[in-house]
Amino acid sequence: VISRKAKIGKNFKVGHYTVIEEGVVIGNNVQIGNHVVIKKGTVIGDNVIINEFSKLGQSPVANKSMSKRPAHQLDGLHVEDNVKIGANCVIYQGTKLSDGVLIGDLASVREKVQIGEDSIVGRNVIVENDTVIGKNVTIQTSSYVTANMVIEDYVFIGPCFSSSNDKYMGEGNFKLQGPILKYGSKFGNNASLLPAITIGEKVVVGAGAVVTKDVHDHDIVVGNPARPI
Amino acid sequence: VISRKAKIGKNFKVGHYTVIEEGVVIGNNVQIGNHVVIKKGTVIGDNVIINEFSKLGQSPVANKSMSKRPAHQLDGLHVEDNVKIGANCVIYQGTKLSDGVLIGDLASVREKVQIGEDSIVGRNVIVENDTVIGKNVTIQTSSYVTANMVIEDYVFIGPCFSSSNDKYMGEGNFKLQGPILKYGSKFGNNASLLPAITIGEKVVVGAGAVVTKDVHDHDIVVGNPARPI
Amino acid sequence: VISRKAKIGKNFKVGHYTVIEEGVVIGNNVQIGNHVVIKKGTVIGDNVIINEFSKLGQSPVANKSMSKRPAHQLDGLHVEDNVKIGANCVIYQGTKLSDGVLIGDLASVREKVQIGEDSIVGRNVIVENDTVIGKNVTIQTSSYVTANMVIEDYVFIGPCFSSSNDKYMGEGNFKLQGPILKYGSKFGNNASLLPAITIGEKVVVGAGAVVTKDVHDHDIVVGNPARPI
């Protein structure tokens, strides 16, 4: 079901049972698989590929224990040229995927996230709201990027990385603040970061390290708690 | 495809390509997205929201190495009022989601699970069978809740938490028993719990801690293995 | 939409909105749910069950930062008899699932993977490309199996296991090489393995252990870094 009020470019290929709502804008040479849902307000550039069972432009959901951002205060999802999106993904409105971004299967990116050029969000990775990710960043499979986090250019995150942003675990007045990962820092698989810490430029964090405080530029840290070596 | 033998309340909104089987009961003011599948026996209350590519009422699956509970011994899935379910979720039959529960995108809850009022099961969280979760519990993104586990009211579980229930890893006669998390206990991101331990009331478990034995009420534990501080 | 050029055996059951492309071969007594997509080149044996929102025969996807294997160099996906596949799974072409394999919900298996008889790939597990998994292996929920890894027969992997294959995290000339898990080794929940190490026969790795080097046959290792006990 493709709305007549969607605006679709040249050389469009689309599978079966796909739903494209009114007001969606799609560029040239776009390929969309079967069973994709694109919600209104979504703008998609040229040469974009979207695989099966992915939903683009999801609105925030909350229950009464959570604060909720009203959907009408958010822009549509903006997908730039040459983006590729895997199967079974959920991408929210108010977010921007820059030129050349790859989103793996079973990944989800929430509202008000910016992802820079040519960055990779691996399969089964979850990115929370209001996070800014630079260009040429790699986030490998099954990693978790918390809300209100900053990831600068050329950061490399191995698989199963985890981060958090709530020092008091749901109880305090602490402003939610995820870690800040500076330019070119690298993270081994299953590294864990505590809230609001800064990881310096070109730092290497070992696999399985639990990082509880700031790390200086160029340091290498390992262990639980992580210490420089 | 909506069965004529489904019973559907007032003010029902449904997207395209959704399948609702015979005998399903749906209350008033329910909103269901595109490409949702609701299997027979499922009962849904009022004011429920269900997003795309979610399957409700899945039957248990097993291969010959696993014990399997016959589907006919299980009740249908019971979704109470004001529940919200994200996209790409899989919720099994024989389970109850109480009033106000939120299930995030890409989450799955197996059979014979009870989730109490207003609790949150975050995105990409997997909850195994026969687990009881209290009310006002928060389970954050990408956490893993094993089978035969007990989570009391007001527990807070940060992202990427893991738990287990099989002391002999597939080999022994040990009855499968997950951890017991008492009232108000809190868990940092990527904390790991061994089988059959009890975490006392209001305990705080640090990020990345590996908890190998019981923790007394009000203790704070960190490290691998976790020790009180 | 089922292609007339698909070859389908006796006693076939299929749900609504399923897409089966031309050239797909399906054996006898196969049950496929609603909203399944089976890409051309896929061969499915007898007595296979496939649940909703799963895609079989996905082609590799890459952006310009990644090496990509051309789809035409890969065979189709081969699913042998008695395989069961959960909901919301993504299984790539060029891969073989042997007789009796179970793939849980929300799991994904990439191209050029072999999975031996009666092995279990749990829910939300991600298996990367070019990995060989033996028979009677259990990989529990939310575990991550990296590319170019070897898992021998009767290995048991608990939930939230992680592994990696890139010693220089995206920068070196190191050949990607995942760990080698020998016959009957066992891994507790949230254990992490570094690249290219060998875990000996019947080894037990404790929950939360971070294994940084080879482990001898029959050893038990725990901690971060992991040491024998």
XYZ file of C-alpha atoms in Angstrom:
687
model
C 0.000 0.000 0.000
C 1.775 3.092 -1.251
C 0.008 6.371 -0.660
C -0.655 8.465 -3.733
C 0.453 11.382 -1.612
C 3.970 9.956 -1.252
C 6.523 11.499 -3.614
C 8.736 8.840 -5.176
C 11.782 9.268 -7.470
C 12.924 7.423 -10.561
C 13.884 3.768 -10.803
C 12.055 2.760 -7.638
C 11.987 -0.928 -6.723
C 9.687 -2.190 -4.003
C 8.628 -5.636 -2.760
C 5.257 -6.954 -1.696
C 3.140 -5.819 1.249
C 5.117 -2.643 1.877
C 3.313 0.346 3.408
C 4.413 3.868 2.519
C 2.325 6.593 4.124
C 1.297 9.944 2.718
C 3.856 12.715 2.688
C 6.831 10.370 2.538
C 9.518 11.604 0.107
C 11.786 9.055 -1.617
C 14.709 9.878 -3.967
C 15.993 8.076 -7.060
C 17.266 4.496 -7.343
C 15.818 3.385 -4.031
C 15.238 -0.320 -3.328
C 12.780 -1.342 -0.649
C 12.098 -4.976 0.244
C 8.895 -6.745 1.180
C 6.930 -5.867 4.333
C 8.587 -2.518 5.040
C 6.673 0.287 6.787
C 7.573 3.931 6.225
C 5.635 6.397 8.359
C 4.628 9.864 7.278
C 7.191 12.631 7.522
C 10.080 10.357 6.521
C 12.430 11.768 3.857
C 14.712 9.334 2.020
C 17.555 10.302 -0.371
C 18.965 8.564 -3.444
C 20.420 5.048 -3.716
C 19.000 3.901 -0.402
C 18.375 0.199 0.328
C 15.874 -0.936 2.979
C 15.331 -4.580 3.837
C 12.339 -6.604 5.028
C 10.340 -6.018 8.220
C 11.915 -2.654 8.968
C 9.886 0.270 10.261
C 11.031 3.816 9.546
C 9.653 6.835 11.370
C 8.398 5.154 14.551
C 6.999 7.552 17.156
C 8.231 7.458 20.757
C 6.333 5.157 23.100
C 6.134 5.495 26.892
C 4.105 4.255 29.802
C 3.117 6.349 32.768
C 6.438 5.785 34.598
C 8.374 7.407 31.745
C 8.643 10.905 30.380
C 7.503 11.026 26.793
C 8.397 13.420 24.044
C 5.268 14.341 22.070
C 5.564 13.042 18.509
C 4.369 16.360 17.075
C 7.454 18.098 18.460
C 9.713 15.854 16.428
C 10.642 16.166 12.772
C 10.344 13.224 10.450
C 13.133 10.698 10.041
C 15.749 11.899 7.571
C 17.658 9.228 5.646
C 20.350 10.677 3.379
C 21.799 9.233 0.159
C 23.485 5.833 0.032
C 22.168 4.631 3.378
C 21.578 0.896 3.747
C 19.191 -0.513 6.325
C 18.999 -4.220 7.231
C 16.005 -6.405 8.021
C 13.826 -6.131 11.164
C 15.063 -2.641 12.131
C 13.142 0.068 13.981
C 14.231 3.647 13.283
C 12.447 6.529 15.008
C 11.310 9.908 13.768
C 13.363 13.029 14.559
C 16.593 11.228 13.684
C 19.112 11.736 10.890
C 21.137 9.028 9.151
C 23.855 10.740 7.081
C 25.209 9.785 3.679
C 26.585 6.252 3.510
C 25.433 5.027 6.925
C 24.857 1.299 7.324
C 22.302 -0.018 9.828
C 22.526 -3.793 10.401
C 19.672 -6.247 10.850
C 17.655 -6.168 14.064
C 19.058 -2.766 15.049
C 17.096 0.126 16.458
C 17.831 3.852 16.620
C 15.622 6.114 18.698
C 14.478 9.703 18.216
C 16.754 12.770 18.026
C 19.868 10.797 17.133
C 22.388 12.016 14.576
C 24.676 9.528 12.857
C 27.555 10.922 10.736
C 28.716 9.953 7.276
C 29.752 6.370 6.534
C 29.283 5.196 10.099
C 28.235 1.623 10.797
C 25.597 0.608 13.337
C 25.981 -3.154 13.527
C 23.374 -5.857 13.753
C 21.297 -5.971 16.909
C 22.774 -2.650 18.103
C 20.437 -0.364 20.040
C 21.040 3.391 20.022
C 18.988 5.459 22.459
C 17.600 8.973 22.001
C 19.456 12.292 21.854
C 22.833 10.731 21.084
C 25.273 12.228 18.595
C 27.512 9.869 16.614
C 30.267 11.240 14.351
C 31.451 10.064 10.975
C 33.326 6.859 10.162
C 32.347 5.382 13.497
C 31.996 1.609 13.790
C 29.622 0.158 16.371
C 29.786 -3.601 16.184
C 27.129 -6.209 16.705
C 24.890 -6.303 19.799
C 26.377 -3.151 21.358
C 24.304 -0.754 23.404
C 24.611 3.017 23.059
C 22.753 4.848 25.796
C 20.851 8.131 25.538
C 22.563 11.525 25.740
C 25.909 10.087 24.704
C 28.530 11.597 22.392
C 30.649 9.468 20.045
C 33.212 11.426 18.042
C 34.605 10.603 14.590
C 36.533 7.406 13.932
C 35.592 5.733 17.196
C 35.638 1.924 17.017
C 33.322 -0.024 19.313
C 33.659 -3.817 19.400
C 30.730 -6.191 19.894
C 28.580 -6.313 23.045
C 29.758 -2.924 24.375
C 27.492 -1.414 27.031
C 27.018 2.085 28.409
C 24.708 3.843 30.856
C 23.605 7.340 31.699
C 21.831 7.235 35.035
C 24.110 7.468 38.064
C 21.275 6.908 40.521
C 19.500 4.177 38.601
C 16.096 5.760 38.351
C 16.092 7.502 41.696
C 18.080 10.735 41.730
C 17.820 14.186 40.245
C 20.984 13.591 38.235
C 20.614 14.772 34.661
C 20.909 11.766 32.385
C 24.332 11.909 30.751
C 25.970 9.113 28.823
C 29.733 8.779 28.326
C 31.683 10.956 25.897
C 33.944 8.979 23.556
C 36.597 11.221 22.006
C 38.108 10.998 18.539
C 39.495 7.622 17.544
C 38.993 5.828 20.844
C 38.632 2.024 20.643
C 36.639 -0.425 22.752
C 37.089 -4.188 23.024
C 34.160 -6.567 23.148
C 31.906 -6.432 26.185
C 33.514 -3.297 27.647
C 31.169 -1.433 30.045
C 31.109 2.313 30.675
C 29.604 4.148 33.619
C 27.575 7.342 33.202
C 29.019 10.743 32.352
C 32.671 9.725 31.999
C 34.973 10.984 29.239
C 37.180 8.587 27.277
C 40.071 10.549 25.747
C 41.320 10.592 22.171
C 42.877 7.407 20.840
C 42.287 5.573 24.121
C 42.144 1.778 23.965
C 39.727 0.065 26.358
C 40.319 -3.680 26.679
C 37.720 -6.382 26.223
C 35.587 -6.856 29.314
C 36.905 -3.694 31.012
C 34.554 -1.848 33.367
C 35.416 1.840 33.084
C 34.317 3.818 36.132
C 36.048 7.172 35.604
C 37.617 9.443 32.987
C 40.471 8.069 30.873
C 43.233 10.364 29.565
C 44.080 10.656 25.890
C 46.129 7.744 24.511
C 45.856 5.606 27.655
C 45.195 1.874 27.495
C 42.923 0.542 30.236
C 41.892 -2.987 31.188
C 40.217 -4.855 34.062
C 37.376 -4.418 36.517
C 37.603 -1.630 37.525
C 39.641 -0.538 34.521
C 43.186 0.718 35.212
C 45.868 2.018 32.831
C 48.605 -0.415 31.739
C -6.994 -10.767 7.633
C -9.211 -10.444 10.672
C -11.240 -13.497 11.590
C -14.970 -12.979 11.842
C -14.743 -15.124 14.929
C -12.546 -12.589 16.699
C -14.414 -10.334 19.149
C -13.346 -6.727 18.799
C -14.367 -3.706 20.893
C -15.242 -0.144 20.013
C -13.010 2.402 18.344
C -10.604 -0.183 16.952
C -7.778 1.031 14.710
C -5.720 -1.409 12.680
C -3.089 -1.101 9.925
C -2.569 -3.126 6.782
C -1.683 -6.814 6.482
C -2.475 -7.624 10.099
C -3.635 -11.146 10.956
C -6.038 -11.695 13.861
C -7.075 -15.289 14.351
C -10.401 -16.680 15.460
C -11.265 -16.518 19.115
C -9.069 -13.503 19.813
C -10.768 -11.004 22.148
C -9.860 -7.307 21.884
C -11.205 -4.515 24.142
C -12.068 -0.906 23.379
C -9.800 1.828 21.985
C -7.111 -0.572 20.835
C -4.586 0.499 18.173
C -2.745 -2.146 16.179
C -0.158 -1.292 13.507
C 0.589 -2.909 10.166
C 1.828 -6.508 9.867
C 0.897 -7.647 13.369
C -0.029 -11.276 14.070
C -2.307 -12.205 16.960
C -2.759 -15.930 17.503
C -5.914 -17.571 18.760
C -6.548 -17.582 22.480
C -5.070 -14.116 22.991
C -7.153 -11.749 25.134
C -6.398 -8.021 24.939
C -7.870 -5.332 27.214
C -8.737 -1.672 26.591
C -6.437 1.110 25.379
C -3.712 -1.250 24.225
C -1.187 -0.235 21.524
C 0.696 -2.820 19.438
C 3.304 -1.867 16.855
C 4.455 -3.390 13.555
C 5.866 -6.890 13.052
C 4.948 -8.108 16.515
C 3.582 -11.579 17.116
C 1.326 -12.214 20.087
C 0.497 -15.682 21.340
C 3.465 -17.620 19.942
C 3.579 -21.296 20.929
C 6.711 -22.804 22.478
C 9.246 -24.230 20.049
C 11.826 -26.917 20.823
C 14.084 -29.371 19.067
C 14.759 -32.891 20.237
C 17.476 -31.785 22.710
C 14.987 -29.638 24.630
C 12.015 -30.353 26.821
C 8.917 -28.811 25.376
C 5.737 -27.760 27.046
C 2.747 -28.807 24.940
C 0.945 -25.733 23.628
C -2.455 -27.170 24.571
C -1.460 -27.122 28.244
C -0.984 -23.373 28.110
C -3.610 -20.662 28.308
C -3.719 -17.901 25.779
C -1.683 -14.721 26.146
C -3.417 -12.224 28.409
C -2.712 -8.540 27.758
C -4.402 -6.244 30.263
C -5.540 -2.638 29.813
C -3.131 0.148 28.877
C -0.321 -2.145 27.775
C 1.957 -0.867 25.008
C 3.974 -3.198 22.811
C 6.756 -2.025 20.469
C 7.702 -3.211 17.002
C 9.211 -6.641 16.141
C 8.287 -8.263 19.476
C 7.491 -11.918 20.128
C 5.204 -12.622 23.092
C 4.260 -16.204 23.934
C 1.005 -17.775 25.004
C 0.397 -18.617 28.667
C 1.811 -15.258 29.773
C 0.195 -12.249 31.452
C 1.119 -8.604 30.887
C -0.590 -6.559 33.612
C -2.168 -3.125 33.380
C 0.199 -0.432 32.122
C 3.112 -2.656 31.139
C 5.419 -1.398 28.387
C 7.272 -3.841 26.115
C 9.980 -2.177 23.979
C 10.854 -2.933 20.366
C 12.595 -6.208 19.527
C 11.781 -7.696 22.935
C 10.523 -11.188 23.592
C 8.698 -12.712 26.544
C 8.236 -16.467 26.738
C 5.431 -18.625 28.089
C 4.213 -18.689 31.707
C 5.658 -15.290 32.591
C 3.821 -12.794 34.767
C 4.705 -9.113 34.550
C 3.194 -6.787 37.163
C 1.518 -3.419 36.784
C 3.362 -0.552 35.139
C 6.593 -2.486 34.709
C 8.882 -1.770 31.772
C 10.542 -4.428 29.646
C 13.021 -2.431 27.560
C 13.946 -2.780 23.941
C 15.736 -5.957 22.931
C 15.141 -7.507 26.363
C 14.531 -11.248 26.442
C 12.508 -12.755 29.284
C 12.483 -16.542 29.545
C 9.661 -18.824 30.665
C 8.184 -19.294 34.149
C 9.570 -16.034 35.509
C 7.590 -13.746 37.813
C 8.181 -10.002 37.605
C 6.543 -7.622 40.090
C 5.068 -4.190 39.618
C 6.913 -0.977 38.805
C 9.967 -2.933 37.767
C 12.287 -1.438 35.154
C 14.334 -3.762 32.938
C 16.446 -1.665 30.632
C 17.544 -2.269 27.070
C 19.207 -5.497 25.940
C 18.996 -7.180 29.346
C 18.489 -10.904 29.719
C 16.114 -12.384 32.288
C 16.506 -16.129 32.596
C 13.810 -18.738 33.219
C 12.508 -19.542 36.706
C 13.601 -16.179 38.090
C 11.812 -13.926 40.567
C 11.958 -10.136 40.346
C 10.115 -8.323 43.126
C 8.437 -4.917 42.975
C 10.402 -1.746 42.250
C 13.549 -3.538 41.119
C 15.650 -1.488 38.677
C 17.795 -3.346 36.140
C 20.174 -1.303 33.989
C 21.035 -2.173 30.378
C 22.788 -5.388 29.305
C 22.169 -7.222 32.594
C 22.569 -10.989 32.378
C 21.411 -13.885 34.513
C 21.493 -17.681 34.386
C 19.733 -20.620 35.959
C 21.755 -23.731 35.199
C 24.605 -24.417 37.606
C 25.894 -27.384 35.617
C 25.479 -25.852 32.175
C 23.330 -28.478 30.578
C 24.788 -31.490 32.344
C 23.520 -31.935 35.876
C 20.330 -32.866 37.635
C 20.148 -29.437 39.241
C 16.690 -27.963 39.044
C 16.823 -24.855 36.898
C 16.579 -21.870 39.229
C 17.280 -18.283 38.293
C 18.267 -15.587 40.801
C 15.781 -13.980 43.184
C 15.889 -10.180 43.164
C 14.253 -8.745 46.283
C 12.248 -5.546 46.598
C 13.909 -2.396 45.300
C 17.282 -3.907 44.404
C 19.237 -2.091 41.681
C 21.631 -3.372 39.030
C 24.172 -1.387 37.000
C 24.758 -2.013 33.315
C 26.241 -5.341 32.312
C 26.004 -6.889 35.786
C 25.973 -10.719 35.692
C 24.238 -13.018 38.140
C 24.885 -16.702 38.750
C 22.081 -19.237 39.196
C 19.908 -19.538 42.289
C 21.365 -16.645 44.302
C 19.283 -14.169 46.279
C 19.904 -10.431 46.034
C 18.518 -8.734 49.142
C 16.198 -5.749 49.441
C 17.543 -2.392 48.302
C 20.895 -3.914 47.341
C 22.945 -1.994 44.774
C 24.996 -4.071 42.322
C 27.612 -2.059 40.441
C 28.044 -1.957 36.680
C 29.969 -4.952 35.378
C 29.807 -6.817 38.695
C 29.756 -10.626 38.582
C 27.642 -11.773 41.520
C 28.434 -15.341 42.540
C 26.610 -15.663 45.882
C 23.811 -14.207 47.984
C 23.927 -10.497 48.846
C 22.460 -9.195 52.127
C 19.784 -6.519 52.243
C 21.081 -2.980 51.668
C 24.621 -4.060 50.685
C 26.478 -2.475 47.786
C 28.614 -4.897 45.762
C 31.071 -4.339 42.904
C 33.786 -6.196 41.003
C 34.486 -9.683 39.647
C 33.692 -11.585 41.799
C 31.432 -9.013 43.424
C 32.314 -7.986 46.989
C 30.611 -5.537 49.374
C 32.073 -2.013 49.671
C 2.843 -14.322 -3.024
C 4.267 -17.716 -3.898
C 6.112 -17.958 -7.181
C 4.839 -20.583 -9.596
C 8.492 -21.332 -10.200
C 9.001 -22.443 -6.608
C 8.924 -26.227 -6.104
C 6.883 -27.182 -3.072
C 6.376 -30.626 -1.503
C 3.348 -32.370 -0.061
C 1.303 -31.260 2.919
C 2.505 -27.662 2.801
C 0.992 -25.178 5.268
C 1.562 -21.462 4.867
C 0.136 -18.331 6.496
C -0.890 -15.015 4.998
C 1.311 -12.463 3.245
C 4.263 -14.801 2.838
C 6.616 -14.272 -0.117
C 8.361 -17.254 -1.720
C 10.510 -16.368 -4.696
C 11.128 -18.346 -7.844
C 13.501 -21.265 -7.687
C 12.933 -21.917 -3.998
C 12.693 -25.647 -3.222
C 10.607 -26.804 -0.241
C 10.257 -30.420 0.962
C 7.304 -32.249 2.476
C 5.373 -31.405 5.642
C 6.727 -27.872 5.904
C 4.897 -25.227 7.971
C 5.531 -21.564 7.275
C 3.830 -18.789 9.238
C 2.500 -15.429 8.136
C 4.755 -12.692 6.704
C 7.770 -14.884 5.962
C 10.138 -14.046 3.085
C 12.148 -16.764 1.334
C 14.595 -15.508 -1.272
C 15.512 -17.350 -4.435
C 18.113 -20.071 -4.203
C 16.919 -21.265 -0.799
C 16.494 -25.037 -0.430
C 14.400 -26.337 2.473
C 14.064 -29.988 3.514
C 11.200 -31.937 5.085
C 9.373 -31.224 8.353
C 10.719 -27.688 8.656
C 8.889 -24.981 10.673
C 9.428 -21.265 10.037
C 7.743 -18.587 12.100
C 6.531 -15.069 11.352
C 8.623 -12.146 10.089
C 11.654 -14.256 9.288
C 13.712 -13.704 6.160
C 15.623 -16.616 4.633
C 18.333 -16.156 2.034
C 19.327 -12.557 2.772
C 22.254 -11.267 0.694
C 25.261 -9.646 2.367
C 25.058 -5.874 2.864
C 28.020 -3.512 3.230
C 28.819 0.165 3.036
C 31.977 1.582 1.531
C 34.016 1.081 4.716
C 33.447 -2.667 4.600
C 34.564 -5.475 2.362
C 31.618 -7.154 0.737
C 31.264 -10.627 -0.632
C 29.381 -10.521 -3.939
C 26.056 -12.315 -3.602
C 26.557 -14.197 -6.866
C 29.582 -15.956 -5.393
C 27.438 -17.475 -2.677
C 25.191 -20.504 -2.863
C 21.642 -20.346 -1.666
C 20.688 -20.966 1.946
C 20.373 -24.680 2.687
C 17.950 -25.696 5.427
C 17.956 -29.422 6.108
C 15.160 -31.625 7.475
C 13.574 -31.013 10.871
C 14.952 -27.495 11.287
C 12.837 -25.030 13.287
C 13.194 -21.282 12.885
C 11.613 -18.748 15.249
C 10.004 -15.389 14.553
C 11.826 -12.254 13.341
C 14.988 -14.089 12.248
C 17.374 -13.144 9.441
C 19.308 -16.017 7.850
C 21.743 -15.321 5.009
C 22.455 -17.143 1.786
C 25.510 -19.392 1.503
C 24.790 -20.935 4.900
C 23.785 -24.463 5.935
C 21.522 -25.398 8.838
C 21.832 -29.151 9.394
C 19.168 -31.644 10.354
C 17.371 -30.807 13.581
C 18.836 -27.344 14.151
C 16.752 -24.875 16.165
C 17.059 -21.132 15.562
C 15.330 -19.003 18.240
C 13.333 -15.822 17.727
C 15.147 -12.622 16.787
C 18.329 -14.513 15.874
C 20.473 -13.912 12.837
C 23.020 -16.095 11.052
C 25.221 -14.617 8.347
C 26.629 -16.054 5.124
C 28.990 -19.047 4.889
C 28.109 -20.451 8.291
C 27.691 -24.166 8.928
C 25.660 -25.357 11.878
C 25.787 -29.060 12.744
C 23.024 -31.491 13.567
C 20.676 -30.801 16.460
C 22.490 -27.645 17.547
C 20.575 -24.797 19.150
C 21.062 -21.136 18.306
C 19.109 -19.351 21.030
C 16.868 -16.359 20.823
C 18.506 -13.043 19.942
C 21.809 -14.801 19.170
C 23.888 -13.340 16.333
C 26.272 -15.577 14.404
C 28.680 -13.850 12.004
C 29.981 -15.095 8.655
C 32.405 -17.953 7.943
C 31.934 -19.622 11.300
C 31.710 -23.390 11.715
C 29.543 -24.794 14.506
C 29.518 -28.519 15.275
C 26.692 -30.807 16.263
C 24.770 -30.829 19.538
C 26.075 -27.374 20.375
C 23.960 -25.096 22.560
C 24.308 -21.335 22.191
C 22.010 -19.668 24.671
C 20.036 -16.466 24.424
C 21.587 -13.148 23.393
C 25.057 -14.585 22.810
C 27.360 -13.254 20.127
C 29.416 -15.548 17.897
C 31.968 -13.620 15.856
C 33.126 -14.319 12.311
C 35.797 -16.899 11.489
C 35.198 -18.809 14.702
C 35.173 -22.559 15.279
C 32.836 -24.242 17.764
C 33.285 -27.988 18.071
C 30.668 -30.609 18.964
C 28.880 -30.573 22.318
C 30.046 -27.087 23.294
C 27.678 -25.330 25.716
C 27.532 -21.521 25.644
C 25.468 -19.776 28.311
C 23.529 -16.555 27.720
C 25.147 -13.221 26.773
C 28.487 -14.751 25.781
C 30.672 -12.485 23.635
C 33.604 -13.081 21.324
C 35.751 -11.041 18.939
C 38.108 -11.606 16.044
C 39.983 -8.368 15.432
C 43.066 -7.858 17.566
C 43.698 -4.358 16.267
C 40.098 -3.184 16.282
C 39.776 -2.112 12.690
C 43.323 -0.881 12.194
C 45.865 -3.634 11.632
C 46.714 -6.178 8.971
C 45.866 -9.014 11.337
C 43.788 -11.692 9.676
C 40.393 -11.803 11.355
C 40.319 -14.920 13.526
C 37.729 -15.715 16.158
C 38.328 -18.065 19.079
C 38.394 -21.846 18.712
C 36.183 -23.682 21.207
C 37.167 -27.328 21.492
C 34.933 -30.337 22.092
C 32.634 -30.094 25.085
C 33.876 -26.793 26.486
C 31.377 -24.822 28.578
C 30.890 -21.084 29.038
C 29.012 -19.287 31.811
C 26.794 -16.305 31.152
C 28.437 -13.105 29.955
C 31.869 -14.683 29.460
C 34.039 -12.721 26.978
C 36.693 -14.153 24.674
C 39.498 -12.303 22.923
C 40.444 -12.986 19.308
C 42.263 -16.074 18.077
C 42.522 -17.939 21.393
C 41.917 -21.660 21.792
C 39.729 -23.007 24.588
C 40.629 -26.653 25.221
C 38.398 -29.696 25.456
C 36.012 -29.872 28.393
C 37.191 -26.516 29.728
C 34.791 -24.634 31.993
C 34.811 -20.825 31.730
C 33.031 -19.098 34.613
C 30.289 -16.516 34.293
C 31.665 -13.058 33.590
C 35.200 -14.331 32.899
C 37.322 -12.368 30.412
C 39.538 -14.901 28.662
C 42.636 -13.302 27.165
C 44.757 -16.331 26.234
C 44.614 -20.054 25.475
C 43.120 -22.377 28.081
C 44.344 -25.965 28.439
C 42.062 -28.969 28.181
C 39.958 -29.610 31.299
C 40.945 -26.354 33.044
C 38.415 -24.214 34.900
C 38.995 -20.469 34.562
C 37.282 -17.485 36.211
C 37.807 -13.760 36.704
C 39.024 -10.736 34.745
C 41.501 -11.602 33.351
C 40.527 -15.262 33.587
C 42.858 -17.523 35.596
C 42.681 -21.267 36.323
C 41.286 -22.362 39.680
